[in-house]
Structure formats: C-alpha cells, structure tokens
Amino acid sequence: QVRLVESGGGSVQAGGSLRLSCSASGGTTNDYAMAWFRQAPGQEREGVASIDSDGTIYYRDFVKGRFTISKNSAKNILYLQMDSLKPEDTAMYYCAAEVGECTVVAGLGDSSLVPYWGQGTQVTVSS
C-alpha cells in the first residue's frame, strides 16, 4: 500500500512560483511511476507531469517550459516546481503513483485508473 501526502500549495499572483511536494511511504519512489494531476472546479482531473520508475519525464504541452517535475529517491519525495504561473493553473493538485511498466500514471492517462492518490493541495493564481 502506497501512501501519498502533498504539501506546498497556496495563493500567488500571475507570474509567481510555487513548489509542490509529495511525500511517499509504503515503498520507494524508484519502484513506481509518479505524477502530478490537477482538477479545477467543474472540470475533469488531468495529468500535468510524470516521472517513470526509469526516470523518463513527460509533460503536458500546457506546462512545458514552466513546470519541472523531479524526485528525491533517498527521501521518497516527488516535487513539482511551478514557475510563470497563470490564472488557468488554478486547481487542486494531486500526487499519483502506480507500480509497474507502461502505467497509466507515467502516460498521464485516465485518472479513474490510477491506483494511488494523495489528498490534494490547492493552488490559486490570481491575475
């Protein structure tokens, strides 16, 4: 059983930065794919960025060049550095994890198939 706990959300003005953290327990981050998803009010949960167990990184186009995903395997922590934030980045951000190869998490696929979620951390960007 994998347990995920996010932190680091908050309120910033457009153009600002935030760094989200996701502390994982119940395994080591080297064993599973991890990712950040987000969900705005009234919208479906969507993938933002992922890092696979082999270190392969994948970003959705709308965050490329602005967000950076990374992990500290020794501490079992996943990060999301968010720069040049826009009002449309406002959402609840969730950490996700999945063991195995060719995972839904690594491919930022259907969120209903993701087996492990954190509780979420709110990010609000004002114009």
PDB file of C-alpha atoms in Angstrom:
ATOM      1  CA  GLN A   1       0.000   0.000   0.000  1.00  0.00           C
ATOM      2  CA  VAL A   2       1.383   3.379  -1.063  1.00  0.00           C
ATOM      3  CA  ARG A   3       0.534   6.494   0.925  1.00  0.00           C
ATOM      4  CA  LEU A   4       0.992   9.943  -0.602  1.00  0.00           C
ATOM      5  CA  VAL A   5       0.863  13.300   1.188  1.00  0.00           C
ATOM      6  CA  GLU A   6       1.079  16.574  -0.735  1.00  0.00           C
ATOM      7  CA  SER A   7       2.140  19.983   0.551  1.00  0.00           C
ATOM      8  CA  GLY A   8       3.249  23.352  -0.787  1.00  0.00           C
ATOM      9  CA  GLY A   9       0.104  24.744  -2.328  1.00  0.00           C
ATOM     10  CA  GLY A  10      -1.015  28.314  -1.795  1.00  0.00           C
ATOM     11  CA  SER A  11      -2.091  31.566  -3.402  1.00  0.00           C
ATOM     12  CA  VAL A  12       0.155  33.559  -5.719  1.00  0.00           C
ATOM     13  CA  GLN A  13      -0.177  36.249  -8.328  1.00  0.00           C
ATOM     14  CA  ALA A  14       0.232  35.522 -12.012  1.00  0.00           C
ATOM     15  CA  GLY A  15       3.877  35.140 -12.925  1.00  0.00           C
ATOM     16  CA  GLY A  16       4.760  33.804  -9.496  1.00  0.00           C
ATOM     17  CA  SER A  17       6.148  30.444  -8.433  1.00  0.00           C
ATOM     18  CA  LEU A  18       5.271  27.590  -6.102  1.00  0.00           C
ATOM     19  CA  ARG A  19       6.881  24.251  -5.332  1.00  0.00           C
ATOM     20  CA  LEU A  20       4.699  21.298  -4.500  1.00  0.00           C
ATOM     21  CA  SER A  21       5.990  18.283  -2.609  1.00  0.00           C
ATOM     22  CA  CYS A  22       4.617  14.754  -2.325  1.00  0.00           C
ATOM     23  CA  SER A  23       5.951  12.525   0.420  1.00  0.00           C
ATOM     24  CA  ALA A  24       5.564   8.824  -0.338  1.00  0.00           C
ATOM     25  CA  SER A  25       5.530   5.882   2.057  1.00  0.00           C
ATOM     26  CA  GLY A  26       4.856   2.184   1.664  1.00  0.00           C
ATOM     27  CA  GLY A  27       7.556   1.691  -0.924  1.00  0.00           C
ATOM     28  CA  THR A  28      10.393   3.510  -2.646  1.00  0.00           C
ATOM     29  CA  THR A  29       9.908   6.020  -5.432  1.00  0.00           C
ATOM     30  CA  ASN A  30      12.308   4.028  -7.588  1.00  0.00           C
ATOM     31  CA  ASP A  31       9.735   1.224  -7.745  1.00  0.00           C
ATOM     32  CA  TYR A  32       6.849   3.111  -9.259  1.00  0.00           C
ATOM     33  CA  ALA A  33       5.819   5.810 -11.663  1.00  0.00           C
ATOM     34  CA  MET A  34       4.718   9.067 -10.080  1.00  0.00           C
ATOM     35  CA  ALA A  35       2.892  12.069 -11.427  1.00  0.00           C
ATOM     36  CA  TRP A  36       1.023  15.258 -10.739  1.00  0.00           C
ATOM     37  CA  PHE A  37      -2.568  15.667 -11.825  1.00  0.00           C
ATOM     38  CA  ARG A  38      -4.852  18.627 -11.285  1.00  0.00           C
ATOM     39  CA  GLN A  39      -8.557  19.295 -11.164  1.00  0.00           C
ATOM     40  CA  ALA A  40     -10.257  22.651 -11.470  1.00  0.00           C
ATOM     41  CA  PRO A  41     -13.875  23.135 -10.295  1.00  0.00           C
ATOM     42  CA  GLY A  42     -16.310  21.608 -12.734  1.00  0.00           C
ATOM     43  CA  GLN A  43     -13.563  20.020 -14.819  1.00  0.00           C
ATOM     44  CA  GLU A  44     -12.106  16.550 -15.127  1.00  0.00           C
ATOM     45  CA  ARG A  45      -8.871  15.602 -13.440  1.00  0.00           C
ATOM     46  CA  GLU A  46      -5.990  15.965 -15.912  1.00  0.00           C
ATOM     47  CA  GLY A  47      -2.371  14.905 -15.932  1.00  0.00           C
ATOM     48  CA  VAL A  48       0.297  17.584 -15.666  1.00  0.00           C
ATOM     49  CA  ALA A  49       3.693  15.875 -15.472  1.00  0.00           C
ATOM     50  CA  SER A  50       5.041  12.412 -14.745  1.00  0.00           C
ATOM     51  CA  ILE A  51       8.299  10.681 -13.947  1.00  0.00           C
ATOM     52  CA  ASP A  52       8.571   6.964 -14.586  1.00  0.00           C
ATOM     53  CA  SER A  53      10.488   4.425 -12.493  1.00  0.00           C
ATOM     54  CA  ASP A  54      13.340   4.610 -15.022  1.00  0.00           C
ATOM     55  CA  GLY A  55      13.464   8.423 -14.786  1.00  0.00           C
ATOM     56  CA  THR A  56      11.647   9.181 -18.027  1.00  0.00           C
ATOM     57  CA  ILE A  57       9.812  12.502 -17.733  1.00  0.00           C
ATOM     58  CA  TYR A  58       6.689  13.574 -19.568  1.00  0.00           C
ATOM     59  CA  TYR A  59       4.955  16.955 -19.571  1.00  0.00           C
ATOM     60  CA  ARG A  60       1.660  18.047 -20.965  1.00  0.00           C
ATOM     61  CA  ASP A  61       2.084  20.813 -23.520  1.00  0.00           C
ATOM     62  CA  PHE A  62       0.337  23.433 -21.420  1.00  0.00           C
ATOM     63  CA  VAL A  63       3.076  23.291 -18.718  1.00  0.00           C
ATOM     64  CA  LYS A  64       6.163  22.688 -20.842  1.00  0.00           C
ATOM     65  CA  GLY A  65       8.833  25.265 -20.113  1.00  0.00           C
ATOM     66  CA  ARG A  66       7.070  26.430 -16.941  1.00  0.00           C
ATOM     67  CA  PHE A  67       6.825  23.380 -14.666  1.00  0.00           C
ATOM     68  CA  THR A  68       9.575  20.976 -13.633  1.00  0.00           C
ATOM     69  CA  ILE A  69       8.986  17.570 -12.088  1.00  0.00           C
ATOM     70  CA  SER A  70      11.705  15.871 -10.048  1.00  0.00           C
ATOM     71  CA  LYS A  71      12.131  13.400  -7.236  1.00  0.00           C
ATOM     72  CA  ASN A  72      14.487  12.748  -4.355  1.00  0.00           C
ATOM     73  CA  SER A  73      14.601   8.967  -4.229  1.00  0.00           C
ATOM     74  CA  ALA A  74      16.601   8.907  -0.992  1.00  0.00           C
ATOM     75  CA  LYS A  75      13.823  10.825   0.779  1.00  0.00           C
ATOM     76  CA  ASN A  76      10.929   9.367  -1.250  1.00  0.00           C
ATOM     77  CA  ILE A  77       9.697  12.834  -2.210  1.00  0.00           C
ATOM     78  CA  LEU A  78       8.259  13.979  -5.529  1.00  0.00           C
ATOM     79  CA  TYR A  79       8.383  17.674  -6.440  1.00  0.00           C
ATOM     80  CA  LEU A  80       6.689  19.975  -8.898  1.00  0.00           C
ATOM     81  CA  GLN A  81       8.359  23.341  -9.389  1.00  0.00           C
ATOM     82  CA  MET A  82       5.827  25.684 -10.952  1.00  0.00           C
ATOM     83  CA  ASP A  83       7.075  28.948 -12.468  1.00  0.00           C
ATOM     84  CA  SER A  84       5.370  31.630 -14.556  1.00  0.00           C
ATOM     85  CA  LEU A  85       2.051  30.613 -13.081  1.00  0.00           C
ATOM     86  CA  LYS A  86      -1.144  31.638 -14.867  1.00  0.00           C
ATOM     87  CA  PRO A  87      -4.689  32.035 -13.541  1.00  0.00           C
ATOM     88  CA  GLU A  88      -5.676  28.962 -15.564  1.00  0.00           C
ATOM     89  CA  ASP A  89      -3.269  26.896 -13.454  1.00  0.00           C
ATOM     90  CA  THR A  90      -5.655  27.335 -10.526  1.00  0.00           C
ATOM     91  CA  ALA A  91      -6.735  23.868  -9.374  1.00  0.00           C
ATOM     92  CA  MET A  92      -6.396  21.197  -6.739  1.00  0.00           C
ATOM     93  CA  TYR A  93      -3.136  19.385  -7.446  1.00  0.00           C
ATOM     94  CA  TYR A  94      -2.859  15.675  -6.709  1.00  0.00           C
ATOM     95  CA  CYS A  95       0.089  13.331  -6.466  1.00  0.00           C
ATOM     96  CA  ALA A  96      -0.363   9.914  -8.087  1.00  0.00           C
ATOM     97  CA  ALA A  97       1.607   6.669  -8.061  1.00  0.00           C
ATOM     98  CA  GLU A  98       1.480   3.282  -9.765  1.00  0.00           C
ATOM     99  CA  VAL A  99       3.732   0.237  -9.720  1.00  0.00           C
ATOM    100  CA  GLY A 100       4.653  -1.475 -12.939  1.00  0.00           C
ATOM    101  CA  GLU A 101       5.549  -0.758 -16.562  1.00  0.00           C
ATOM    102  CA  CYS A 102       3.595   1.149 -19.187  1.00  0.00           C
ATOM    103  CA  THR A 103       1.473   2.625 -16.417  1.00  0.00           C
ATOM    104  CA  VAL A 104      -1.454   4.989 -16.659  1.00  0.00           C
ATOM    105  CA  VAL A 105       0.410   7.326 -14.311  1.00  0.00           C
ATOM    106  CA  ALA A 106       3.525   7.521 -16.487  1.00  0.00           C
ATOM    107  CA  GLY A 107       1.428   8.274 -19.545  1.00  0.00           C
ATOM    108  CA  LEU A 108      -0.833  10.757 -17.718  1.00  0.00           C
ATOM    109  CA  GLY A 109      -3.786   8.693 -18.814  1.00  0.00           C
ATOM    110  CA  ASP A 110      -7.271   8.071 -17.488  1.00  0.00           C
ATOM    111  CA  SER A 111      -7.317   9.307 -13.893  1.00  0.00           C
ATOM    112  CA  SER A 112     -10.049   6.802 -12.972  1.00  0.00           C
ATOM    113  CA  LEU A 113      -7.477   4.017 -13.426  1.00  0.00           C
ATOM    114  CA  VAL A 114      -4.834   5.482 -11.096  1.00  0.00           C
ATOM    115  CA  PRO A 115      -4.481   3.244  -8.023  1.00  0.00           C
ATOM    116  CA  TYR A 116      -2.883   5.642  -5.523  1.00  0.00           C
ATOM    117  CA  TRP A 117      -3.724   9.275  -4.818  1.00  0.00           C
ATOM    118  CA  GLY A 118      -2.783  11.883  -2.268  1.00  0.00           C
ATOM    119  CA  GLN A 119      -5.390  14.124  -0.662  1.00  0.00           C
ATOM    120  CA  GLY A 120      -4.506  17.120  -2.843  1.00  0.00           C
ATOM    121  CA  THR A 121      -3.144  20.612  -2.308  1.00  0.00           C
ATOM    122  CA  GLN A 122      -4.839  23.775  -3.576  1.00  0.00           C
ATOM    123  CA  VAL A 123      -3.076  26.177  -5.933  1.00  0.00           C
ATOM    124  CA  THR A 124      -4.726  29.527  -6.627  1.00  0.00           C
ATOM    125  CA  VAL A 125      -3.271  32.014  -9.113  1.00  0.00           C
ATOM    126  CA  SER A 126      -4.756  35.496  -9.247  1.00  0.00           C
ATOM    127  CA  SER A 127      -4.470  37.898 -12.165  1.00  0.00           C
TER     128      SER A 127
END
